[in-house]
Coordinates of C-alpha atoms in Angstrom, one line a residue:
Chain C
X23 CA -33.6 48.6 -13.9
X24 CA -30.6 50.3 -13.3
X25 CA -28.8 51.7 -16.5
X26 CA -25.9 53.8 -17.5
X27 CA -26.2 55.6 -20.4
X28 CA -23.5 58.0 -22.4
X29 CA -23.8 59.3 -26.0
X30 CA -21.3 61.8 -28.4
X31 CA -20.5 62.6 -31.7
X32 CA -17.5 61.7 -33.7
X33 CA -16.3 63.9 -36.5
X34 CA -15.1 60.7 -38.5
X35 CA -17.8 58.7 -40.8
X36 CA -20.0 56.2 -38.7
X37 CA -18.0 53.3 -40.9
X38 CA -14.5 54.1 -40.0
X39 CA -15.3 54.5 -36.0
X40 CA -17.3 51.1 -36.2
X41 CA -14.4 49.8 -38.2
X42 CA -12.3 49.9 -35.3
X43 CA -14.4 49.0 -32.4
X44 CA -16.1 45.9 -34.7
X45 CA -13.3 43.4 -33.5
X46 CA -14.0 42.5 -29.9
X47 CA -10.3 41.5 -29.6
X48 CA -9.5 45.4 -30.5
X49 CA -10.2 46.2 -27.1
X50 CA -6.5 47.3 -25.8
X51 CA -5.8 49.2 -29.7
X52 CA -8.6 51.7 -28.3
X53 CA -9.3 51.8 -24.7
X54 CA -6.7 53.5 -22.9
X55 CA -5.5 51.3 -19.6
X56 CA -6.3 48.1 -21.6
X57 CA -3.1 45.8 -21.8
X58 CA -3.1 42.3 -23.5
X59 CA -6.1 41.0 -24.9
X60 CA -6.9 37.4 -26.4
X61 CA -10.2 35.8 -27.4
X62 CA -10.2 32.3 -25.3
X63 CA -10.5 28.8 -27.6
X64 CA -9.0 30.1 -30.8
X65 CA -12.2 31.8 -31.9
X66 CA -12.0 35.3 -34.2
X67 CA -13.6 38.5 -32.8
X68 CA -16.5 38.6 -34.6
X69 CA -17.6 35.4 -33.7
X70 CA -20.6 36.0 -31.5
X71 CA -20.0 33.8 -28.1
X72 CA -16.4 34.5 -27.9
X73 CA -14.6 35.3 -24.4
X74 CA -12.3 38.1 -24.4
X75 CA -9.7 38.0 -21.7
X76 CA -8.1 41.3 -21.5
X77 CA -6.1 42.9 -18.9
X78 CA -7.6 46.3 -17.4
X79 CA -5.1 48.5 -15.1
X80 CA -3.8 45.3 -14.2
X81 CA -6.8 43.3 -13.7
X82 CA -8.1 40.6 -15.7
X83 CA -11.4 40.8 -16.8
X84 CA -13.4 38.2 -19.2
X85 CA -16.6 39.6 -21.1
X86 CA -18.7 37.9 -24.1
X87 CA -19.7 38.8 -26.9
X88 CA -23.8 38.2 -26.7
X89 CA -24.4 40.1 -30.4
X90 CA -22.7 41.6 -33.4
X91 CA -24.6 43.6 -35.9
X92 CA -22.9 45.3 -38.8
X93 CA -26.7 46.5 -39.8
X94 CA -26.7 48.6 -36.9
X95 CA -22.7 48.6 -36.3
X96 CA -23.8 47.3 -33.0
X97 CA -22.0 44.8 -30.1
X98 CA -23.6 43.6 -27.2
X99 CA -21.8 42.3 -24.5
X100 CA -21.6 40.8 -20.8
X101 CA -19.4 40.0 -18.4
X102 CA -18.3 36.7 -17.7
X103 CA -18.5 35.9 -13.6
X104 CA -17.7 37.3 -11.3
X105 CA -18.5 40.7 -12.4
X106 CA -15.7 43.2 -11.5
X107 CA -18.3 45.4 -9.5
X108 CA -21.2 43.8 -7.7
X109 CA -23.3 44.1 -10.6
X110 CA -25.5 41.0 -11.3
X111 CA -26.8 40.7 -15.0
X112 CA -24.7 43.5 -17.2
X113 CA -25.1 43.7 -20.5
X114 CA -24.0 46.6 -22.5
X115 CA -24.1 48.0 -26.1
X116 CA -22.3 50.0 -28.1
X117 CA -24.0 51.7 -31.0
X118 CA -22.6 53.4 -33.8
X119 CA -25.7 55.2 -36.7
X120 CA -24.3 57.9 -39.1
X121 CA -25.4 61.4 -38.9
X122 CA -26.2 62.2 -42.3
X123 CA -25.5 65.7 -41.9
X124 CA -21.6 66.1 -42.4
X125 CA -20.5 62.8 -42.9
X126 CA -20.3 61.8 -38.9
X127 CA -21.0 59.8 -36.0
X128 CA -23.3 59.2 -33.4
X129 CA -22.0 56.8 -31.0
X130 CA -24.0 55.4 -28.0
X131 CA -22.9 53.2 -25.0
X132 CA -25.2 52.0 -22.7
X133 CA -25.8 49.0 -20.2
X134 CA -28.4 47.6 -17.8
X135 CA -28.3 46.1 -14.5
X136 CA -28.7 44.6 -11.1
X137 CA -27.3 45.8 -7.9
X138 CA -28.0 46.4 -4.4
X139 CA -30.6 49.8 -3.8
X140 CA -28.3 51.2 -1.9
X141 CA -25.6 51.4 -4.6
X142 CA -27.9 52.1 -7.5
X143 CA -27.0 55.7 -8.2
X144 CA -23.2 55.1 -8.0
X145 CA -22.5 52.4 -10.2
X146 CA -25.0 53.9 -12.5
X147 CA -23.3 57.3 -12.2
X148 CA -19.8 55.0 -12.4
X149 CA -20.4 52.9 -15.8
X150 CA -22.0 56.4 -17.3
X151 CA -18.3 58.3 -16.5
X152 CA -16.4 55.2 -18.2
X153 CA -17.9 54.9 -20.8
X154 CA -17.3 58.8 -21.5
X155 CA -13.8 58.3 -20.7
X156 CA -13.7 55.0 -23.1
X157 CA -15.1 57.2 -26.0
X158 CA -12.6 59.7 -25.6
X159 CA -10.0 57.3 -25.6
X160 CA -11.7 56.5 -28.3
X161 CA -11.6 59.4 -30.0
X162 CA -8.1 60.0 -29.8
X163 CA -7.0 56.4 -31.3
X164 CA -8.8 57.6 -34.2
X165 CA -7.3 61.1 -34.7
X166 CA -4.1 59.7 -34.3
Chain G
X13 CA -41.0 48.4 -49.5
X14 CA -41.7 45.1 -50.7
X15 CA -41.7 42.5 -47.6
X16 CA -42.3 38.9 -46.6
X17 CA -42.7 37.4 -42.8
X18 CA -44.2 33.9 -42.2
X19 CA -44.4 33.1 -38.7
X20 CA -45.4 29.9 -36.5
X21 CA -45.1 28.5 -33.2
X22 CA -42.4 25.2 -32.4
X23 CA -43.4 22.9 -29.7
X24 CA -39.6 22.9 -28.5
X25 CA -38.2 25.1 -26.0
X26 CA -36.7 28.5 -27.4
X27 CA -33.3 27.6 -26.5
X28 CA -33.5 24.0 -28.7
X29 CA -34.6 25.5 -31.7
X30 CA -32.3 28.3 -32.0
X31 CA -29.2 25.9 -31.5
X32 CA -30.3 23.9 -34.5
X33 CA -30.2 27.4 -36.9
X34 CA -27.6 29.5 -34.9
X35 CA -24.9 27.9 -37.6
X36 CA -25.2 30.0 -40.5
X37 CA -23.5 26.6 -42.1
X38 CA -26.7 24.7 -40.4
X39 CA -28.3 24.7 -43.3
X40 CA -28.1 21.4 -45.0
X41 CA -29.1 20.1 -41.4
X42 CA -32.6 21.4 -41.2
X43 CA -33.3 23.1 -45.0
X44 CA -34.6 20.3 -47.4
X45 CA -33.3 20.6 -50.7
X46 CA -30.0 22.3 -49.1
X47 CA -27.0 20.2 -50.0
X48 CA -23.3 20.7 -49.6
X49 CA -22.5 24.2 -47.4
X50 CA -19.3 25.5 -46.4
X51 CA -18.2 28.7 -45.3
X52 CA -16.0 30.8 -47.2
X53 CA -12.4 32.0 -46.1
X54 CA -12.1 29.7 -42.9
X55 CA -14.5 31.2 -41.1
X56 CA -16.7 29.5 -38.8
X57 CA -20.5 29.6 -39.0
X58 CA -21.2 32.1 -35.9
X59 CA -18.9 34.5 -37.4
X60 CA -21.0 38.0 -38.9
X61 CA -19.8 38.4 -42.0
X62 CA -19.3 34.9 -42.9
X63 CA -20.3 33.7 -46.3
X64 CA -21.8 30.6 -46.9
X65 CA -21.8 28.9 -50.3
X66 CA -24.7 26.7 -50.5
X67 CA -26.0 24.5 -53.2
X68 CA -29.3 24.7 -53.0
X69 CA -31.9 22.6 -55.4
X70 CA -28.8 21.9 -57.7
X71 CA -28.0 26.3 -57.4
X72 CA -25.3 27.3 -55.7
X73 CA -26.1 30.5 -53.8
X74 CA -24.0 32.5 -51.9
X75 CA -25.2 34.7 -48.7
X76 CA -23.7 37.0 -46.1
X77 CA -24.3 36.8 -42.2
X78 CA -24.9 40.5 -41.3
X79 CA -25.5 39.9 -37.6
X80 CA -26.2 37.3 -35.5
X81 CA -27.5 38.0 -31.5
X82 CA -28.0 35.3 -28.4
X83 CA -30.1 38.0 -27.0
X84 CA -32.9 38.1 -29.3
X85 CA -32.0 34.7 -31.2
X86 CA -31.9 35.9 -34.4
X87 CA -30.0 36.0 -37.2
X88 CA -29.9 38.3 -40.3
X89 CA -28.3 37.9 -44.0
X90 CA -28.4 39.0 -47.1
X91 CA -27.8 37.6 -50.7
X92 CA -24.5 38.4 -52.2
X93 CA -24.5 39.6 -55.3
X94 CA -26.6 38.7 -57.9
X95 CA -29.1 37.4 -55.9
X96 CA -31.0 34.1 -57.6
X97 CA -34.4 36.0 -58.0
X98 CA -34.6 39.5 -59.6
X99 CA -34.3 41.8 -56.1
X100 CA -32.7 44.3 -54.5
X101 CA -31.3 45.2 -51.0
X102 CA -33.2 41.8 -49.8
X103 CA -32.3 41.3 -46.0
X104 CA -33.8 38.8 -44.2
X105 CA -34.5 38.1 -40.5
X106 CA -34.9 34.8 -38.9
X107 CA -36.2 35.1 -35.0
X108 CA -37.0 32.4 -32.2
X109 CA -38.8 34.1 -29.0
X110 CA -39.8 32.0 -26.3
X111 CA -43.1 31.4 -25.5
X112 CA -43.4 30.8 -22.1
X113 CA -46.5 29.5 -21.6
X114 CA -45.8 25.6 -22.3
X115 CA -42.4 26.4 -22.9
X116 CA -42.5 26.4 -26.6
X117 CA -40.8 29.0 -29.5
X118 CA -42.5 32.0 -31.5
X119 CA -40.6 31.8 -34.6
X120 CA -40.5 34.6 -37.5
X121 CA -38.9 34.7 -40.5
X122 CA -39.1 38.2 -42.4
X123 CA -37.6 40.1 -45.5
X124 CA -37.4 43.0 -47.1
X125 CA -35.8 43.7 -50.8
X126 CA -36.8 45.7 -53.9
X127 CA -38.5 45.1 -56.8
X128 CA -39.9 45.6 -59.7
X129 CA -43.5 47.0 -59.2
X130 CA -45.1 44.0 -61.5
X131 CA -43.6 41.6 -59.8
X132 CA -43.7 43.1 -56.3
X133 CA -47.3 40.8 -55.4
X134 CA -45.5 37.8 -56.8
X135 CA -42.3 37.7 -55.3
X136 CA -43.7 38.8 -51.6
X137 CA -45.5 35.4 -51.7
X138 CA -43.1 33.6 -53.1
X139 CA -40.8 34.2 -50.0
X140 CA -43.5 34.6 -47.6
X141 CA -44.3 30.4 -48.5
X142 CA -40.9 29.8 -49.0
X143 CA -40.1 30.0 -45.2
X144 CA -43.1 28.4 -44.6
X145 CA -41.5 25.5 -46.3
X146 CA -38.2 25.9 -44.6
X147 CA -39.4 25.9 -41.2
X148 CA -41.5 22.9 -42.0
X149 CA -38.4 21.5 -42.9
X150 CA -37.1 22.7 -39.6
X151 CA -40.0 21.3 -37.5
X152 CA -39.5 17.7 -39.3
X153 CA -35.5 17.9 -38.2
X154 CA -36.6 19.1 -34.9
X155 CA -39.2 16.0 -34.6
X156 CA -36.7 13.2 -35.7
Chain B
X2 CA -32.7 45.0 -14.5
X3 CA -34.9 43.1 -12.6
X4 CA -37.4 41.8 -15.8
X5 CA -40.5 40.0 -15.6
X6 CA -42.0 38.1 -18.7
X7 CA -44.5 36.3 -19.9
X8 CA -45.9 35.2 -23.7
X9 CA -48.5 33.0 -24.9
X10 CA -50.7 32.4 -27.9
X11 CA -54.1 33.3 -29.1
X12 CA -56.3 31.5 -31.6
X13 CA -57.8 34.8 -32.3
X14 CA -56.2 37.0 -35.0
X15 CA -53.6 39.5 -33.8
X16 CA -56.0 42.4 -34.8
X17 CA -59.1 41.2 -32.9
X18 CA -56.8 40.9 -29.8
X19 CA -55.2 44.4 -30.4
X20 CA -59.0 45.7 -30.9
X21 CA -59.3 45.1 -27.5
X22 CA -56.5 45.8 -25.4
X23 CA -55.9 48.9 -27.5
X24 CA -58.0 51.7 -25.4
X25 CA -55.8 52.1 -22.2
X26 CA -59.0 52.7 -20.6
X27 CA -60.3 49.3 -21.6
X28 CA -58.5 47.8 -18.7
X29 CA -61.9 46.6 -16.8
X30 CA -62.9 44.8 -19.9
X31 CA -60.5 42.2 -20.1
X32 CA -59.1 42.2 -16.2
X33 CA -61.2 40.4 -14.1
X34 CA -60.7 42.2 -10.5
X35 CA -60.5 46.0 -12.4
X36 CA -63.2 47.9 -11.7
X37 CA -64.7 51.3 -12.5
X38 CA -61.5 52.8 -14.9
X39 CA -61.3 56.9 -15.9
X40 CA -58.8 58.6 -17.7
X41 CA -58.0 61.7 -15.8
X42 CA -58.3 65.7 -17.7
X43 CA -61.1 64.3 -20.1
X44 CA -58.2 62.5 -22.5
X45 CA -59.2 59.4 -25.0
X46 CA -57.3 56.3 -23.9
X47 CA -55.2 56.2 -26.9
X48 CA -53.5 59.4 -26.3
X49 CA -50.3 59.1 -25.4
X50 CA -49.5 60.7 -22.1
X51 CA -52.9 59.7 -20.7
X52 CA -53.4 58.7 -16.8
X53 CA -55.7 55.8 -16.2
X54 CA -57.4 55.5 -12.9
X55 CA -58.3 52.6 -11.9
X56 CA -60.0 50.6 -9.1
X57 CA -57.5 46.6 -8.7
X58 CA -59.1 44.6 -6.1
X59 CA -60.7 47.5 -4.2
X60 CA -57.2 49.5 -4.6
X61 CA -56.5 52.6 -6.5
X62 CA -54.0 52.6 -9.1
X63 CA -52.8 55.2 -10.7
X64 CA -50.7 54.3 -14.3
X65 CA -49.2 56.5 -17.8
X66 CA -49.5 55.9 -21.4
X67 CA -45.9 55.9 -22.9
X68 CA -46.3 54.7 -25.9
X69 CA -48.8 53.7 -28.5
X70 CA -48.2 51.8 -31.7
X71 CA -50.2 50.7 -33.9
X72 CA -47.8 49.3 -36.4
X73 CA -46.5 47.0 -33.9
X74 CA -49.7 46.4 -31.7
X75 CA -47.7 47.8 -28.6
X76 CA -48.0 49.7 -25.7
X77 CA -46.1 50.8 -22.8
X78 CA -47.0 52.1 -19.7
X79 CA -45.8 53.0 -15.9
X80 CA -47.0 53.5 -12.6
X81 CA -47.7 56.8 -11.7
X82 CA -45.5 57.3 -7.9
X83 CA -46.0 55.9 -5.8
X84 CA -46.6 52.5 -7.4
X85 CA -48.5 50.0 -5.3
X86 CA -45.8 47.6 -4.8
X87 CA -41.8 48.6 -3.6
X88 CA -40.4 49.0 -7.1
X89 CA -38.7 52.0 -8.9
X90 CA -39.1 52.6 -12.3
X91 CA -41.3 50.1 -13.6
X92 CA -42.4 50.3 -17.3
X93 CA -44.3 47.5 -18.8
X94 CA -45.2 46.6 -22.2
X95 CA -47.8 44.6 -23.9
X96 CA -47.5 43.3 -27.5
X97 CA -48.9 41.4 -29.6
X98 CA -47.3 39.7 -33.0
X99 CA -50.0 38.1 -35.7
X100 CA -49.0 34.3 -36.2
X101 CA -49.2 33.7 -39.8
X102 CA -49.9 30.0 -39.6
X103 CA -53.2 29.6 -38.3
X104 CA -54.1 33.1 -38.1
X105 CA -53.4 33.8 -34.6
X106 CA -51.7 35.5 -32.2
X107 CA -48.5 35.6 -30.0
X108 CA -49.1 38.0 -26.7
X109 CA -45.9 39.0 -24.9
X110 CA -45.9 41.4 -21.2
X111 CA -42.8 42.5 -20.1
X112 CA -42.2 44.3 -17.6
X113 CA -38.4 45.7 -16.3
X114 CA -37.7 47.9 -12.5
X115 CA -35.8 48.5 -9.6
X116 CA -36.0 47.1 -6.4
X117 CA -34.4 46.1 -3.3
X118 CA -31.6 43.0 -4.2
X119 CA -33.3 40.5 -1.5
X120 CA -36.9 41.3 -2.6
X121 CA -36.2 41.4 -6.6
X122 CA -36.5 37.6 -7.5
X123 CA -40.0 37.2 -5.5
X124 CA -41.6 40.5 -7.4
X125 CA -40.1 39.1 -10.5
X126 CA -42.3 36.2 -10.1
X127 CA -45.0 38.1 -8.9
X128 CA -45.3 40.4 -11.8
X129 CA -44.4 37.2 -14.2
X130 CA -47.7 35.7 -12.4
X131 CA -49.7 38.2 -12.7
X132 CA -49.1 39.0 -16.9
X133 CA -50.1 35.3 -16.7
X134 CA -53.4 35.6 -14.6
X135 CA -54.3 38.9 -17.0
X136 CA -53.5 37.0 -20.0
X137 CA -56.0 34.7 -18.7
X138 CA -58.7 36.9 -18.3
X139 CA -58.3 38.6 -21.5
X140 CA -58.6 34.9 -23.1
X141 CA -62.1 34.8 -21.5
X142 CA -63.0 37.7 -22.4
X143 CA -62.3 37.1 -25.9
X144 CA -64.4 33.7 -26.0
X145 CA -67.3 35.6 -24.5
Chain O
X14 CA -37.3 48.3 -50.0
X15 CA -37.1 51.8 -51.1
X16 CA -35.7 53.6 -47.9
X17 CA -34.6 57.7 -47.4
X18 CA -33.0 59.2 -44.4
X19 CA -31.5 61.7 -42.8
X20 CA -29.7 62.3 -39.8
X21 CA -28.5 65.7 -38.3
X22 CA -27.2 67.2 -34.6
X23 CA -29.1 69.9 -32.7
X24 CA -28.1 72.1 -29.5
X25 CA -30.9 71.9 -28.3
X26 CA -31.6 69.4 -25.3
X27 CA -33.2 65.8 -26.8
X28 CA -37.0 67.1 -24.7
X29 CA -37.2 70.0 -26.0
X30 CA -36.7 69.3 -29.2
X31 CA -39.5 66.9 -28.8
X32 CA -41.9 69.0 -27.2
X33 CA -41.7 70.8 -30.1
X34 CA -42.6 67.9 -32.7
X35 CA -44.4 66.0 -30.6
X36 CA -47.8 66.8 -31.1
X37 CA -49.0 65.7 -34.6
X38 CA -51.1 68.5 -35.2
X39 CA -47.6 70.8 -34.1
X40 CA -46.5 70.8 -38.1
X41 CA -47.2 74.4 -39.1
X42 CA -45.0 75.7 -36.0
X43 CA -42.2 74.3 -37.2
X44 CA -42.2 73.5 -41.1
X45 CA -41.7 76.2 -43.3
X46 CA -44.5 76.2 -46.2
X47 CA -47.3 74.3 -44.1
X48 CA -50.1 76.2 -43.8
X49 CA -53.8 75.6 -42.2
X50 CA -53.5 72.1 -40.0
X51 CA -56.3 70.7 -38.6
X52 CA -56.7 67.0 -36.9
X53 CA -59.8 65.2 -37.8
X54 CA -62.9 64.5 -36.2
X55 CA -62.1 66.4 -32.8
X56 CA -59.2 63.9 -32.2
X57 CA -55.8 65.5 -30.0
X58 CA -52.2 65.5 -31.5
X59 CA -50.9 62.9 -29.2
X60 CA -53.9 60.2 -30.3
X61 CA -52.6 57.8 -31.9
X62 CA -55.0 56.7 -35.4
X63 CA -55.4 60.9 -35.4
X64 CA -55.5 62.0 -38.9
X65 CA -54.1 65.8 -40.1
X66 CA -55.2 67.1 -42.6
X67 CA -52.2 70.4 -43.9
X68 CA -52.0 72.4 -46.4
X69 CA -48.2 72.5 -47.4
X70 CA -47.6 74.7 -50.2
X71 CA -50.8 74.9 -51.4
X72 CA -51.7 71.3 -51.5
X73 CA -53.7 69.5 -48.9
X74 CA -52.0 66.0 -47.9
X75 CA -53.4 64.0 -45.4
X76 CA -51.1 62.0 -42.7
X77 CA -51.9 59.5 -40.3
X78 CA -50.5 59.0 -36.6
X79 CA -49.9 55.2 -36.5
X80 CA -47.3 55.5 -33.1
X81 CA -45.8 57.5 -30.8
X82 CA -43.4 56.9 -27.9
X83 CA -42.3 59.5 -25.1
X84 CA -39.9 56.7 -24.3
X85 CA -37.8 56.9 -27.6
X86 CA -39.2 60.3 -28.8
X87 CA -40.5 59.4 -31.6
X88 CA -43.7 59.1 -33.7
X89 CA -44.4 57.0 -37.0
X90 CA -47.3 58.4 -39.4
X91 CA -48.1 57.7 -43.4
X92 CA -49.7 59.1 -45.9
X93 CA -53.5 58.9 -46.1
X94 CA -54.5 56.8 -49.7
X95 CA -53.8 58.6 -52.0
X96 CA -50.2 59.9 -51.6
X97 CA -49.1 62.8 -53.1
X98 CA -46.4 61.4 -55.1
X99 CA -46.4 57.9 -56.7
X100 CA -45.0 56.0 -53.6
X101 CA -46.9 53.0 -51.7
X102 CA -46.5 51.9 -48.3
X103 CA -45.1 55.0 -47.3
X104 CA -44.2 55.0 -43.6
X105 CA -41.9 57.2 -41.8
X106 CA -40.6 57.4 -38.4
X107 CA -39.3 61.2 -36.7
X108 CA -37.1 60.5 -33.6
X109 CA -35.2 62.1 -31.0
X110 CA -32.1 60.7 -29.1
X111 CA -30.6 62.7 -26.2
X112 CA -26.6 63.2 -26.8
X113 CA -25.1 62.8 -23.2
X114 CA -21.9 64.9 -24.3
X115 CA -23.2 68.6 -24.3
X116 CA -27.0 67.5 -23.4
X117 CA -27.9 67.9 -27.3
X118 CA -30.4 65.8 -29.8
X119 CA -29.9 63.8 -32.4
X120 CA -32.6 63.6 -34.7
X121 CA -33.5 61.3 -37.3
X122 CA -36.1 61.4 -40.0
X123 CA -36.7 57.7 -42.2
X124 CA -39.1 56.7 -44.4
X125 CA -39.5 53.2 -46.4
X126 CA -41.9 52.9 -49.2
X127 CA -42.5 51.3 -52.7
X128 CA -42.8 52.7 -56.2
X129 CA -41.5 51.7 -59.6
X130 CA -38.0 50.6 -59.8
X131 CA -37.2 53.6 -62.6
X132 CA -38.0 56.1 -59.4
X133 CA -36.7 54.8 -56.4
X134 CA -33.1 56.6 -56.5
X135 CA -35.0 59.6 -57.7
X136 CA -37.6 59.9 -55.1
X137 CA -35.4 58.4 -52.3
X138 CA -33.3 61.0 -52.8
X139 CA -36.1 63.4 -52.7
X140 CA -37.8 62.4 -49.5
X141 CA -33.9 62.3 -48.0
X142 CA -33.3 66.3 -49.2
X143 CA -37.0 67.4 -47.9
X144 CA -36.1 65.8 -44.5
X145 CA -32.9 67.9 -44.4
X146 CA -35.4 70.7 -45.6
X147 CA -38.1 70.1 -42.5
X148 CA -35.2 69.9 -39.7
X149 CA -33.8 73.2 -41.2
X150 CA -36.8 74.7 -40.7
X151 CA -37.5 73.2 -36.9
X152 CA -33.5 74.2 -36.3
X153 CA -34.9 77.8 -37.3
X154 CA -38.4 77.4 -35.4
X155 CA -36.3 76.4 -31.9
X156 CA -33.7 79.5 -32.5
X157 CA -36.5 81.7 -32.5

């Protein structure tokens, strides 16, 4: 199973960063590089099943929603094919749990996979690095 | 922690039963005893957060979709306040898991709430053969 | 992820199965083809850590306790390197559920690795198959 | 359900933090006030079903293993009929979660449990404080 894993801390509470990464249509008002964004057939972005068609550095990508979870201020999601990368059978999840101690937030991104042997260790290495990058963009949508 | 779980097996595949109660507005359709349902707000059934309004033996009681996954099948909610029956912090999960030998459903259906201690035996059951009786109900819509 | 699966029911109550399965030294119990089974440094076979040896089919294997849990009647376990067959981090895990009507049980074994892309949908089956043929054997051996 | 938690960030990396709490019988290391700890009937630390039986200030409680997972890092136990405060059902769950960003641990204590409805915020609130408490004292025990 290959899997990518990254995990931080946020200084605001666990409510207000899973406030603004609940929406799966909020893609583009937090990740950095993320242009227009739509959920396809007119459905909201908390509906679990929805498409989101978003445009990433200038390339359209369509992911669904699989799960939503405000118990665990979770989302699960996968992409819709083709995959970007020659990844069969994504499916990532972003976690949000309160860290008692201060008021803050630990936040957890982390997807599984299928991909050739011989490219294992780089797209592993590759999803890990974005999703760091995604959580600091993160990070500085919500200290603006 | 006061807690109910009844749980059975479904001749159907997985897949079938879980697109009968995926609608959190499904309800009249498989819950004897569940008339009129709408969802508050416009929303649409698959929506977390949703809150159906549901008149149920001639009661109308309201409940809140806290997260709904196509990855585990499951669905949980939660009463909205005041609940019908004197408990606290109930959350309830309903679950279909396939069974793959003769392609039929595992299918659980547990809570969890607060109580007072004297009535903590009484109400455990009560819920415990409650979804016993709504998943009998299921079975029949599933049969017709 | 490659992920092999496979679930089925008991008539015997979820503890009487769990009695069983339980001791991860137990394995030549309930799987026809095991043979003489140790657990290496003088361990019990529900410490967590422990290393089974085991004679399959006049083979060696070599496997790890992850996890133990009694409240969910679960345990998890990998192959020692190298494993027998050409996979990369396999861990499996066997569970089993109580199913309240009837007072039986619902056995799941999962299993999630790595392997090569061309070979992953044939050991998928393969470990599928066998979780199936084990399954078996501990049904036997429970009607003994 | 009566529930406590609490949730805190260490500097430490997520396995050594572990090592440190893994082993049931590992108590007196690493929380202030325990005295004499003992594990019953010649059983190890890591076996799940042990029993340890502490002194913690001046009182003998006895605490039983019920899981433990060096996948997630964590171990559930309960109290040993009778508890030392009015509480049934007490279970609790210690884990640790490896932060990517600066190869730290988050660590999180729970615990559910019943009791009369005129305690539960009272003794909630207590079990959530003496959490804090115990990872003060393992914060202390791993600057050492």
């Amino acid at each position: 199973m290959a899997r990518s894993y990254y995990s931080t801390v946020f200084d605001q509470p666990a409510d207000q960063v899973w406030a603004t990464i609940r929406d799966f249509n909020n893609y583009p008002v937090w990740v950095d590089g993320a242009g227009e964004s739509r959920i396809e057939d007119g459905r909201t972005g908390d509906a679990v099943g929805a498409v989101r068609d978003v445009v990433y550095q200038g390339r359209r990508i369509r992911q669904q929603l699989l799960a939503l979870s405000d118990v665990t201020r979770s989302q699960t999601y996968a992409f819709c094919e083709p995959s970007p990368l020659p990844v069969d059978h994504y499916q990532a999840t972003l976690r949000v749990t309160p860290i008692v101690d201060g008021d803050r937030a630990f936040v957890e991104w982390e997807a599984t996979f299928d991909c050739g042997a011989e490219r294992r260790e780089e797209l592993s290495e590759f999803y890990g690095s974005a999703f760091a990058t995604w959580l600091g963009s993160l990070r500085r949508s919500l200290e603006r």
